[in-house]
Amino acid sequence: MAEIKDPENTIIMETTKGKVVIALFPDLAPGHVARIKELSREGAYDGVVFHRVIPDFMAQTGDVKFGKKGGESFNPGRAGMGGSDKPDLKAEFSATPHVRGTCSMARSQSPNSANSQFFVCFTDAPWLNKQYSVWGQVIEGMDVIDAVKKGEPVTDPDSIISMKVAADA
């Protein structure tokens, strides 16, 4: 297992394919890190599907409204169109590059529209640099992310079983 240096700023995400450990970047994107931790601590991500998974690009998840299996608004056809009941976040763009394992917030055309959805890069994606808020990096389990079922939309998608701040695990 990867060495967890800062449990308060590390996420442990159990998926239907296995465990992923993510180091958070609170200095880079404090608002986004705070939101990821808040939603994780509420259990909001538990049961959420990977609704958009594009080979050689990224795996997207985090729609806690329409993408949460067993949730009152779960709708596979609308997964990817929702967020949380919290306000959207102000962009925290940085020069940190989108490389393999980068965790970044998904958003609409509006730079300040990130809410709960996020993606993990399979490969380097330099065209995303300085346009999406990078909040973490996979430090263990990229093989798990690689194994997530692909599709746009995904048929019978993989999901997050639980997502916790390491300090709480």
PDB file of C-alpha atoms in Angstrom:
ATOM      1  CA  MET A   1       0.000   0.000   0.000  1.00  0.00           C
ATOM      2  CA  ALA A   2       1.125   3.543  -0.741  1.00  0.00           C
ATOM      3  CA  GLU A   3       2.567   5.424   2.202  1.00  0.00           C
ATOM      4  CA  ILE A   4       0.000   7.922   3.464  1.00  0.00           C
ATOM      5  CA  LYS A   5       1.969  10.940   4.662  1.00  0.00           C
ATOM      6  CA  ASP A   6      -1.003  13.213   5.426  1.00  0.00           C
ATOM      7  CA  PRO A   7      -4.165  11.236   6.311  1.00  0.00           C
ATOM      8  CA  GLU A   8      -6.279  14.409   6.490  1.00  0.00           C
ATOM      9  CA  ASN A   9      -5.367  15.146   2.854  1.00  0.00           C
ATOM     10  CA  THR A  10      -5.633  11.647   1.398  1.00  0.00           C
ATOM     11  CA  ILE A  11      -8.715   9.950  -0.046  1.00  0.00           C
ATOM     12  CA  ILE A  12      -9.286   6.202  -0.039  1.00  0.00           C
ATOM     13  CA  MET A  13     -11.755   5.309  -2.783  1.00  0.00           C
ATOM     14  CA  GLU A  14     -13.029   1.725  -2.887  1.00  0.00           C
ATOM     15  CA  THR A  15     -14.508   0.910  -6.293  1.00  0.00           C
ATOM     16  CA  THR A  16     -16.123  -2.144  -7.809  1.00  0.00           C
ATOM     17  CA  LYS A  17     -12.695  -2.787  -9.416  1.00  0.00           C
ATOM     18  CA  GLY A  18     -10.540  -2.239  -6.281  1.00  0.00           C
ATOM     19  CA  LYS A  19      -8.933   0.427  -4.105  1.00  0.00           C
ATOM     20  CA  VAL A  20      -7.564   3.799  -5.238  1.00  0.00           C
ATOM     21  CA  VAL A  21      -5.554   6.138  -2.994  1.00  0.00           C
ATOM     22  CA  ILE A  22      -5.518   9.845  -3.890  1.00  0.00           C
ATOM     23  CA  ALA A  23      -3.211  12.490  -2.418  1.00  0.00           C
ATOM     24  CA  LEU A  24      -5.066  15.813  -2.122  1.00  0.00           C
ATOM     25  CA  PHE A  25      -3.580  19.217  -3.016  1.00  0.00           C
ATOM     26  CA  PRO A  26      -5.060  21.669  -0.470  1.00  0.00           C
ATOM     27  CA  ASP A  27      -2.456  24.332  -1.305  1.00  0.00           C
ATOM     28  CA  LEU A  28      -3.358  24.168  -5.002  1.00  0.00           C
ATOM     29  CA  ALA A  29      -7.159  24.029  -4.830  1.00  0.00           C
ATOM     30  CA  PRO A  30      -8.327  24.595  -1.235  1.00  0.00           C
ATOM     31  CA  GLY A  31     -12.008  25.047  -2.112  1.00  0.00           C
ATOM     32  CA  HIS A  32     -12.144  21.939  -4.275  1.00  0.00           C
ATOM     33  CA  VAL A  33     -10.247  19.811  -1.743  1.00  0.00           C
ATOM     34  CA  ALA A  34     -12.614  21.007   0.995  1.00  0.00           C
ATOM     35  CA  ARG A  35     -15.631  20.012  -1.178  1.00  0.00           C
ATOM     36  CA  ILE A  36     -14.213  16.555  -1.999  1.00  0.00           C
ATOM     37  CA  LYS A  37     -13.557  15.932   1.702  1.00  0.00           C
ATOM     38  CA  GLU A  38     -16.973  17.295   2.730  1.00  0.00           C
ATOM     39  CA  LEU A  39     -18.868  15.102   0.249  1.00  0.00           C
ATOM     40  CA  SER A  40     -16.709  12.090   1.126  1.00  0.00           C
ATOM     41  CA  ARG A  41     -17.393  12.549   4.837  1.00  0.00           C
ATOM     42  CA  GLU A  42     -21.135  12.790   4.126  1.00  0.00           C
ATOM     43  CA  GLY A  43     -21.027   9.520   2.165  1.00  0.00           C
ATOM     44  CA  ALA A  44     -22.290  11.393  -0.894  1.00  0.00           C
ATOM     45  CA  TYR A  45     -19.931   9.564  -3.285  1.00  0.00           C
ATOM     46  CA  ASP A  46     -20.763   6.086  -1.978  1.00  0.00           C
ATOM     47  CA  GLY A  47     -22.589   4.222  -4.757  1.00  0.00           C
ATOM     48  CA  VAL A  48     -21.864   6.802  -7.474  1.00  0.00           C
ATOM     49  CA  VAL A  49     -21.190   5.353 -10.942  1.00  0.00           C
ATOM     50  CA  PHE A  50     -18.401   6.108 -13.396  1.00  0.00           C
ATOM     51  CA  HIS A  51     -20.794   7.495 -16.010  1.00  0.00           C
ATOM     52  CA  ARG A  52     -18.327   8.661 -18.694  1.00  0.00           C
ATOM     53  CA  VAL A  53     -15.137   6.679 -19.299  1.00  0.00           C
ATOM     54  CA  ILE A  54     -13.184   7.446 -22.462  1.00  0.00           C
ATOM     55  CA  PRO A  55     -10.231   5.174 -23.332  1.00  0.00           C
ATOM     56  CA  ASP A  56      -6.855   6.969 -23.461  1.00  0.00           C
ATOM     57  CA  PHE A  57      -8.438  10.041 -21.860  1.00  0.00           C
ATOM     58  CA  MET A  58     -10.262   9.887 -18.521  1.00  0.00           C
ATOM     59  CA  ALA A  59     -12.802   8.259 -16.165  1.00  0.00           C
ATOM     60  CA  GLN A  60     -15.522  10.607 -14.865  1.00  0.00           C
ATOM     61  CA  THR A  61     -17.697  10.129 -11.789  1.00  0.00           C
ATOM     62  CA  GLY A  62     -19.102  12.158  -8.925  1.00  0.00           C
ATOM     63  CA  ASP A  63     -22.685  12.935  -9.978  1.00  0.00           C
ATOM     64  CA  VAL A  64     -24.135  12.524  -6.494  1.00  0.00           C
ATOM     65  CA  LYS A  65     -27.644  13.459  -7.694  1.00  0.00           C
ATOM     66  CA  PHE A  66     -28.355  11.319 -10.780  1.00  0.00           C
ATOM     67  CA  GLY A  67     -25.388   8.907 -10.594  1.00  0.00           C
ATOM     68  CA  LYS A  68     -25.811   7.473  -7.092  1.00  0.00           C
ATOM     69  CA  LYS A  69     -27.108   3.889  -7.199  1.00  0.00           C
ATOM     70  CA  GLY A  70     -29.912   3.559  -4.669  1.00  0.00           C
ATOM     71  CA  GLY A  71     -30.292   7.341  -4.421  1.00  0.00           C
ATOM     72  CA  GLU A  72     -33.764   8.857  -4.689  1.00  0.00           C
ATOM     73  CA  SER A  73     -32.870  10.649  -7.968  1.00  0.00           C
ATOM     74  CA  PHE A  74     -30.733   7.865  -9.515  1.00  0.00           C
ATOM     75  CA  ASN A  75     -31.207   7.931 -13.268  1.00  0.00           C
ATOM     76  CA  PRO A  76     -28.559   6.251 -15.434  1.00  0.00           C
ATOM     77  CA  GLY A  77     -29.790   8.230 -18.431  1.00  0.00           C
ATOM     78  CA  ARG A  78     -29.144  11.521 -16.627  1.00  0.00           C
ATOM     79  CA  ALA A  79     -25.933  10.533 -14.804  1.00  0.00           C
ATOM     80  CA  GLY A  80     -23.414  13.278 -15.507  1.00  0.00           C
ATOM     81  CA  MET A  81     -26.015  16.049 -15.531  1.00  0.00           C
ATOM     82  CA  GLY A  82     -26.207  16.608 -11.785  1.00  0.00           C
ATOM     83  CA  GLY A  83     -24.180  17.620  -8.787  1.00  0.00           C
ATOM     84  CA  SER A  84     -24.668  18.105  -5.082  1.00  0.00           C
ATOM     85  CA  ASP A  85     -27.057  20.478  -3.328  1.00  0.00           C
ATOM     86  CA  LYS A  86     -24.055  22.685  -2.446  1.00  0.00           C
ATOM     87  CA  PRO A  87     -23.167  25.839  -4.394  1.00  0.00           C
ATOM     88  CA  ASP A  88     -20.871  25.606  -7.400  1.00  0.00           C
ATOM     89  CA  LEU A  89     -17.196  26.313  -6.798  1.00  0.00           C
ATOM     90  CA  LYS A  90     -15.056  29.200  -7.995  1.00  0.00           C
ATOM     91  CA  ALA A  91     -12.385  27.976 -10.414  1.00  0.00           C
ATOM     92  CA  GLU A  92      -8.960  27.256  -8.934  1.00  0.00           C
ATOM     93  CA  PHE A  93      -6.974  26.772 -12.119  1.00  0.00           C
ATOM     94  CA  SER A  94      -3.233  26.219 -11.794  1.00  0.00           C
ATOM     95  CA  ALA A  95      -0.159  25.402 -13.839  1.00  0.00           C
ATOM     96  CA  THR A  96      -0.194  21.840 -12.486  1.00  0.00           C
ATOM     97  CA  PRO A  97      -0.394  19.646 -15.594  1.00  0.00           C
ATOM     98  CA  HIS A  98      -3.040  17.038 -16.301  1.00  0.00           C
ATOM     99  CA  VAL A  99      -0.971  13.845 -16.423  1.00  0.00           C
ATOM    100  CA  ARG A 100      -1.722  10.167 -15.820  1.00  0.00           C
ATOM    101  CA  GLY A 101      -3.461   9.903 -12.438  1.00  0.00           C
ATOM    102  CA  THR A 102      -4.408  13.579 -12.132  1.00  0.00           C
ATOM    103  CA  CYS A 103      -7.739  14.149 -10.346  1.00  0.00           C
ATOM    104  CA  SER A 104      -9.544  17.248 -11.563  1.00  0.00           C
ATOM    105  CA  MET A 105     -13.038  18.705 -11.306  1.00  0.00           C
ATOM    106  CA  ALA A 106     -15.505  18.370 -14.142  1.00  0.00           C
ATOM    107  CA  ARG A 107     -17.519  21.452 -15.049  1.00  0.00           C
ATOM    108  CA  SER A 108     -19.780  22.926 -17.724  1.00  0.00           C
ATOM    109  CA  GLN A 109     -18.704  25.679 -20.124  1.00  0.00           C
ATOM    110  CA  SER A 110     -18.699  28.101 -17.191  1.00  0.00           C
ATOM    111  CA  PRO A 111     -15.320  28.070 -15.394  1.00  0.00           C
ATOM    112  CA  ASN A 112     -17.047  28.505 -12.012  1.00  0.00           C
ATOM    113  CA  SER A 113     -19.462  25.570 -12.365  1.00  0.00           C
ATOM    114  CA  ALA A 114     -17.569  22.676 -10.710  1.00  0.00           C
ATOM    115  CA  ASN A 115     -19.646  21.065  -7.978  1.00  0.00           C
ATOM    116  CA  SER A 116     -19.197  17.356  -7.193  1.00  0.00           C
ATOM    117  CA  GLN A 117     -18.192  15.635 -10.434  1.00  0.00           C
ATOM    118  CA  PHE A 118     -14.566  14.816 -11.071  1.00  0.00           C
ATOM    119  CA  PHE A 119     -12.371  12.827 -13.405  1.00  0.00           C
ATOM    120  CA  VAL A 120      -9.118  10.882 -13.293  1.00  0.00           C
ATOM    121  CA  CYS A 121      -6.802  11.101 -16.312  1.00  0.00           C
ATOM    122  CA  PHE A 122      -5.688   7.821 -17.926  1.00  0.00           C
ATOM    123  CA  THR A 123      -2.980   9.647 -19.881  1.00  0.00           C
ATOM    124  CA  ASP A 124      -1.462  13.119 -20.185  1.00  0.00           C
ATOM    125  CA  ALA A 125      -4.103  15.634 -21.309  1.00  0.00           C
ATOM    126  CA  PRO A 126      -2.244  18.957 -21.783  1.00  0.00           C
ATOM    127  CA  TRP A 127      -5.234  20.632 -23.491  1.00  0.00           C
ATOM    128  CA  LEU A 128      -6.964  20.611 -20.069  1.00  0.00           C
ATOM    129  CA  ASN A 129      -4.139  22.507 -18.355  1.00  0.00           C
ATOM    130  CA  LYS A 130      -5.145  25.810 -16.734  1.00  0.00           C
ATOM    131  CA  GLN A 131      -8.799  25.157 -17.653  1.00  0.00           C
ATOM    132  CA  TYR A 132      -9.847  22.664 -14.965  1.00  0.00           C
ATOM    133  CA  SER A 133      -9.153  22.655 -11.214  1.00  0.00           C
ATOM    134  CA  VAL A 134      -6.621  19.962 -10.307  1.00  0.00           C
ATOM    135  CA  TRP A 135      -7.207  18.781  -6.725  1.00  0.00           C
ATOM    136  CA  GLY A 136      -5.322  15.503  -6.387  1.00  0.00           C
ATOM    137  CA  GLN A 137      -3.132  12.736  -7.770  1.00  0.00           C
ATOM    138  CA  VAL A 138      -3.608   8.966  -7.667  1.00  0.00           C
ATOM    139  CA  ILE A 139      -0.713   7.519  -5.647  1.00  0.00           C
ATOM    140  CA  GLU A 140      -1.965   3.927  -5.706  1.00  0.00           C
ATOM    141  CA  GLY A 141      -4.512   2.100  -7.839  1.00  0.00           C
ATOM    142  CA  MET A 142      -4.139   3.459 -11.365  1.00  0.00           C
ATOM    143  CA  ASP A 143      -4.474  -0.169 -12.474  1.00  0.00           C
ATOM    144  CA  VAL A 144      -7.916  -0.046 -10.844  1.00  0.00           C
ATOM    145  CA  ILE A 145      -8.864   3.130 -12.739  1.00  0.00           C
ATOM    146  CA  ASP A 146      -7.546   1.515 -15.948  1.00  0.00           C
ATOM    147  CA  ALA A 147      -9.918  -1.426 -15.366  1.00  0.00           C
ATOM    148  CA  VAL A 148     -13.090   0.693 -14.992  1.00  0.00           C
ATOM    149  CA  LYS A 149     -15.650  -0.201 -17.656  1.00  0.00           C
ATOM    150  CA  LYS A 150     -15.471   2.172 -20.653  1.00  0.00           C
ATOM    151  CA  GLY A 151     -18.289   3.945 -22.459  1.00  0.00           C
ATOM    152  CA  GLU A 152     -20.026   7.227 -23.123  1.00  0.00           C
ATOM    153  CA  PRO A 153     -22.448   6.482 -21.546  1.00  0.00           C
ATOM    154  CA  VAL A 154     -21.229   3.324 -19.798  1.00  0.00           C
ATOM    155  CA  THR A 155     -23.490   0.265 -19.917  1.00  0.00           C
ATOM    156  CA  ASP A 156     -23.705  -1.377 -16.468  1.00  0.00           C
ATOM    157  CA  PRO A 157     -21.072   1.018 -15.072  1.00  0.00           C
ATOM    158  CA  ASP A 158     -18.560   0.429 -12.308  1.00  0.00           C
ATOM    159  CA  SER A 159     -19.050   2.554  -9.222  1.00  0.00           C
ATOM    160  CA  ILE A 160     -17.507   3.966  -6.076  1.00  0.00           C
ATOM    161  CA  ILE A 161     -18.348   1.646  -3.174  1.00  0.00           C
ATOM    162  CA  SER A 162     -17.008   4.087  -0.591  1.00  0.00           C
ATOM    163  CA  MET A 163     -14.902   7.230  -0.607  1.00  0.00           C
ATOM    164  CA  LYS A 164     -13.344   8.316   2.673  1.00  0.00           C
ATOM    165  CA  VAL A 165     -10.775  10.732   4.019  1.00  0.00           C
ATOM    166  CA  ALA A 166      -7.903   8.479   5.229  1.00  0.00           C
ATOM    167  CA  ALA A 167      -7.936  10.174   8.643  1.00  0.00           C
ATOM    168  CA  ASP A 168     -11.485   8.817   9.120  1.00  0.00           C
ATOM    169  CA  ALA A 169     -10.867   5.313   7.754  1.00  0.00           C
TER     170      ALA A 169
END
